[in-house]
Short mmCIF file of C-alpha atoms in Angstrom, two decimals:
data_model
loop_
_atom_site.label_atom_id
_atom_site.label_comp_id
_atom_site.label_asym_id
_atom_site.label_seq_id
_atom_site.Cartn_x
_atom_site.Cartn_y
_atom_site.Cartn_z
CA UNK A 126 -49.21 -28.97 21.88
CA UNK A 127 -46.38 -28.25 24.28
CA UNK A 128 -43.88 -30.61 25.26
CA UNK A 129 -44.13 -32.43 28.77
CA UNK A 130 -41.12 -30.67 30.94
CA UNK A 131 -38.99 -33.66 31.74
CA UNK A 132 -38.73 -33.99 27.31
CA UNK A 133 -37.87 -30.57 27.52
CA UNK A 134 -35.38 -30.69 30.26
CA UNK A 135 -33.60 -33.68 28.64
CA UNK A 136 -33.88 -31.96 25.18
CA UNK A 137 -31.90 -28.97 26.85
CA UNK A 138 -29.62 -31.10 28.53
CA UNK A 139 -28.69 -33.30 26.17
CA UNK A 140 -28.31 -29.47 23.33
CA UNK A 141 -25.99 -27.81 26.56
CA UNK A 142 -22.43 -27.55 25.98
CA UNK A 143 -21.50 -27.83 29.33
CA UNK A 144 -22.13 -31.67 30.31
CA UNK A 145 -20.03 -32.64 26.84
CA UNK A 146 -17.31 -30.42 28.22
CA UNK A 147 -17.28 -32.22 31.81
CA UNK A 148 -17.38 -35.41 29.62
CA UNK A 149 -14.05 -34.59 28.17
CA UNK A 150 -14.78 -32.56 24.96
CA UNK A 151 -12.59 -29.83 24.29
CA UNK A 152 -14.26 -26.52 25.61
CA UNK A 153 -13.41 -24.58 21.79
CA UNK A 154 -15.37 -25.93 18.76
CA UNK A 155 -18.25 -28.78 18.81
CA UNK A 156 -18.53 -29.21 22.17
CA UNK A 157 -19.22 -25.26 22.61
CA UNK A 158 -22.15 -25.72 19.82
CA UNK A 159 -25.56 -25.76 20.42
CA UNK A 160 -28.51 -26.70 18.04
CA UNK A 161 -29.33 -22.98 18.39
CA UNK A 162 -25.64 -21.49 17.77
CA UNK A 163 -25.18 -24.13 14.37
CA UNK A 164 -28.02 -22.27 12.59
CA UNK A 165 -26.98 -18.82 13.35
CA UNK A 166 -26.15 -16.68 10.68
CA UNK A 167 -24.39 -12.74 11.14
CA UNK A 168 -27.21 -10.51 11.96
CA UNK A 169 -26.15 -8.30 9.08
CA UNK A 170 -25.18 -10.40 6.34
CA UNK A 171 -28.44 -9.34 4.41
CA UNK A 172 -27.02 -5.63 4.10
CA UNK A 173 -26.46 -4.82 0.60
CA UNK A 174 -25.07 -0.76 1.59
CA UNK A 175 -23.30 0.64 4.28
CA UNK A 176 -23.63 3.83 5.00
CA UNK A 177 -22.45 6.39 7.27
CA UNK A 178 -24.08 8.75 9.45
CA UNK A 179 -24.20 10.96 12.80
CA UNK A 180 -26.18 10.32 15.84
CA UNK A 181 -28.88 12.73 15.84
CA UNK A 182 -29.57 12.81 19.69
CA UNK A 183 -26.45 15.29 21.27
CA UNK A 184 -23.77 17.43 21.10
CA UNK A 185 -21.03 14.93 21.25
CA UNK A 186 -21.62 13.72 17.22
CA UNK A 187 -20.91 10.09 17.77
CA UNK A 188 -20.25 8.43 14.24
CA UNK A 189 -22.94 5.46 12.98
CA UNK A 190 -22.76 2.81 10.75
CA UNK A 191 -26.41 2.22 8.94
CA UNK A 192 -27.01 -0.94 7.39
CA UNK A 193 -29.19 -1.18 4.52
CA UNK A 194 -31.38 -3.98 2.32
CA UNK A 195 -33.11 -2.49 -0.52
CA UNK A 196 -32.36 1.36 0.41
CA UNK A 197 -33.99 0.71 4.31
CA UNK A 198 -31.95 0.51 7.33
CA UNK A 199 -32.15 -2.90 8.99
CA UNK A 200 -29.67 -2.14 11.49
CA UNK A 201 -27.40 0.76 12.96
CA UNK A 202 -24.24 0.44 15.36
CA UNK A 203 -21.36 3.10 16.32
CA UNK A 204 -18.40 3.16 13.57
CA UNK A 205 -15.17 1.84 15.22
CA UNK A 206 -13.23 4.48 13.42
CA UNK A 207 -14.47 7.39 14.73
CA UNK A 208 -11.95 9.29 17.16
CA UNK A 209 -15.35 10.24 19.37
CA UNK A 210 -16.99 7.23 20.21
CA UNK A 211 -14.92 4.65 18.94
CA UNK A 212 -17.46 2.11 17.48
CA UNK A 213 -19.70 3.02 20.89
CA UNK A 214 -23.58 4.25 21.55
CA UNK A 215 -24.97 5.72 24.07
CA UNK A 216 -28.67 4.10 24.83
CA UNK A 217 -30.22 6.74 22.84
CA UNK A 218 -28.02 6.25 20.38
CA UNK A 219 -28.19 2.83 19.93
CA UNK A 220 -31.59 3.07 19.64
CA UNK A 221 -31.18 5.17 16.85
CA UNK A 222 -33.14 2.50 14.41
CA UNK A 223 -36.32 3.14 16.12
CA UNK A 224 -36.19 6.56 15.74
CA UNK A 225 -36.01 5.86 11.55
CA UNK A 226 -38.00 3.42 11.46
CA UNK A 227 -41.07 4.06 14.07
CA UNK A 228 -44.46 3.98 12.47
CA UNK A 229 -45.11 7.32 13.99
CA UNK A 230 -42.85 8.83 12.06
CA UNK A 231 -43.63 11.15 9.89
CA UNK A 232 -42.73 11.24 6.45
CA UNK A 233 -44.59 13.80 4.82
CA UNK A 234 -45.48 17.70 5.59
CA UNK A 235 -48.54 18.71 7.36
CA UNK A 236 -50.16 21.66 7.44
CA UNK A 237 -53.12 23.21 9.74
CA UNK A 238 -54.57 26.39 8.34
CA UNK A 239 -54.45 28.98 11.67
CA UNK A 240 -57.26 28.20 14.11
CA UNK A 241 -57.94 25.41 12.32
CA UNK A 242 -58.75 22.38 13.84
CA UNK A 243 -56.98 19.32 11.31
CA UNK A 244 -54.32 19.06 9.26
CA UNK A 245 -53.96 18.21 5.71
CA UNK A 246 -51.04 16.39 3.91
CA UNK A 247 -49.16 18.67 1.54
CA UNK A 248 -46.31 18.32 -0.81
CA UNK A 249 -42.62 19.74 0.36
CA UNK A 250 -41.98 22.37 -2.43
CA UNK A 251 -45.48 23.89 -1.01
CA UNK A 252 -44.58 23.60 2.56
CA UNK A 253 -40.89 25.16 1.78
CA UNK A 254 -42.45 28.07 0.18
CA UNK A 255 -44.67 29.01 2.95
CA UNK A 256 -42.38 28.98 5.35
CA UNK A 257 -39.52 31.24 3.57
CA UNK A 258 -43.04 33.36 2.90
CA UNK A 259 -44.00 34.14 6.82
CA UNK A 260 -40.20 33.78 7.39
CA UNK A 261 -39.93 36.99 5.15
CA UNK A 262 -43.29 38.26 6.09
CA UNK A 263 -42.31 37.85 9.87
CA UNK A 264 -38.87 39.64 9.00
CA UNK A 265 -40.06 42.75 6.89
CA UNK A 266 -43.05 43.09 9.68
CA UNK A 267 -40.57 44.21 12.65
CA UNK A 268 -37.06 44.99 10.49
CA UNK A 269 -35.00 48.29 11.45
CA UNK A 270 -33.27 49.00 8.95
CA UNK A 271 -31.67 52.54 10.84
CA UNK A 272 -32.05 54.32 14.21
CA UNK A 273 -33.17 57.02 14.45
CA UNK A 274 -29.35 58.87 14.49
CA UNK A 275 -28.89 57.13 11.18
CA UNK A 276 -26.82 54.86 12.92
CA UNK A 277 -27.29 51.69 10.13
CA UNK A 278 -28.56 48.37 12.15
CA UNK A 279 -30.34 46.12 10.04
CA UNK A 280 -32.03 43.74 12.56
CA UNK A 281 -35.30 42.34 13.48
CA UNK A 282 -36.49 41.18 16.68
CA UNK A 283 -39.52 39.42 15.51
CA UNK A 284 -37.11 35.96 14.58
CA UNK A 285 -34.96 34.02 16.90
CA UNK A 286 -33.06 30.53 16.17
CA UNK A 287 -32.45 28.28 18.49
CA UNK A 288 -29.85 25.33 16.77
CA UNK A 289 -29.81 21.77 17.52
CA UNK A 290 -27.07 19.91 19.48
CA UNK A 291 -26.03 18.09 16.55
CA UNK A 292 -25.24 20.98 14.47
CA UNK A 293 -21.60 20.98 13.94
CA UNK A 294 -19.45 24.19 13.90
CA UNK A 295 -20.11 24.57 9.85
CA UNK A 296 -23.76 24.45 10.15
CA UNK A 297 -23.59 26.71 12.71
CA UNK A 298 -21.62 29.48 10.97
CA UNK A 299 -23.73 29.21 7.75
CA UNK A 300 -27.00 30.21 9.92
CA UNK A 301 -25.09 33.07 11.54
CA UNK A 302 -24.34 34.15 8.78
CA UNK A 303 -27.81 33.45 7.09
CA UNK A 304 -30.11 34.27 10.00
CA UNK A 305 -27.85 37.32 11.54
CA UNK A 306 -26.39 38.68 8.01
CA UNK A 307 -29.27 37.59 5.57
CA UNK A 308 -32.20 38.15 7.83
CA UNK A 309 -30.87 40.52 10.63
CA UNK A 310 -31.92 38.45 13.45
CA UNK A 311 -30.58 39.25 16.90
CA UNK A 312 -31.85 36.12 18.87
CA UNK A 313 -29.52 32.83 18.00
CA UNK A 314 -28.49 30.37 20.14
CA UNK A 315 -27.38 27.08 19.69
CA UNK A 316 -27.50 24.28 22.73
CA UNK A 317 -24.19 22.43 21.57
CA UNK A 318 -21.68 23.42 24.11
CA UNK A 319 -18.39 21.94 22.40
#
């Protein structure tokens, strides 16, 4: 049953800071207190780890602080000590916690057989191999190893990479290296621009 409105009025009224600050109360310490404010507690004094982390969303790499209760994040914000973002978020990534922890997310492989029509769960080590097998399949199918001068090339055109912006410059020159040196593709870009 829901209070009448005048109860709840003078409930409010009489929990409201400001009419024991007109009445002479200092505006610092009780007479700022609400019933509400007494019982709150820090949002992340539950956190038993702290960890650190990247935004996942751009190019600029802004630094995160994930909280965590029993190994799952309960909370992330920007880390004040980063030189990039200074203990800031953008909107995407301060909304970073979704992303982890949305229902749709998907935390296991899936595979659908070509032309098939559903997909069935399998296990990582399976899904790992069958890539690196078309990956090499895809390769050897289109590699050149020479022209036809003899001129030595070693490329394919049948692979391309195209990075994420949150690949930082390390990550970046291990799959140039990998995809151009290991694999002779011709086709990398990356969308980071810094």
């Amino acid at each position: 049953m829901t209070k009448p409105p005048a109860r709840r009025i003078a409930r409010i009224v009489k929990d409201w800071s400001v009419p024991r600050q007109i009445a002479g109360a200092p505006h610092r310490g009780k007479a700022a207190e609400s019933e509400a404010s007494r019982t709150l507690r820090p949002r992340l004094e539950q956190a038993d780890k702290v960890g650190t982390s990247i935004c996942p969303y751009c190019a600029v790499g802004c630094a995160q602080l994930v909280y965590a209760k029993d190994n799952r994040p309960i909370h992330i914000e920007g880390d004040p000590r980063s030189p990039i973002n200074q203990g800031t978020l953008c909107p995407k990534g301060a909304a970073t916690m979704s992303l982890l922890t949305s229902p749709a997310r998907l935390d296991h492989c899936l595979h659908r057989e070509p032309g098939g029509t559903t997909w069935r769960r399998v296990k990582l080590d399976w899904a790992m191999q069958r890539i690196a097998e078309l990956t090499k399949q895809t390769r050897d199918e289109g590699f050149v190893s020479h022209l036809p001068d003899g001129t030595r090339l070693n490329q394919t055109l049948n692979l391309g990479s195209l990075g994420g912006a949150t690949l930082d410059n390390e990550e970046n020159y291990l799959m140039k290296k990998l995809f151009s040196g290991g694999l002779g593709m011709a086709f990398i870009e990356n969308q980071a621009r810094v």
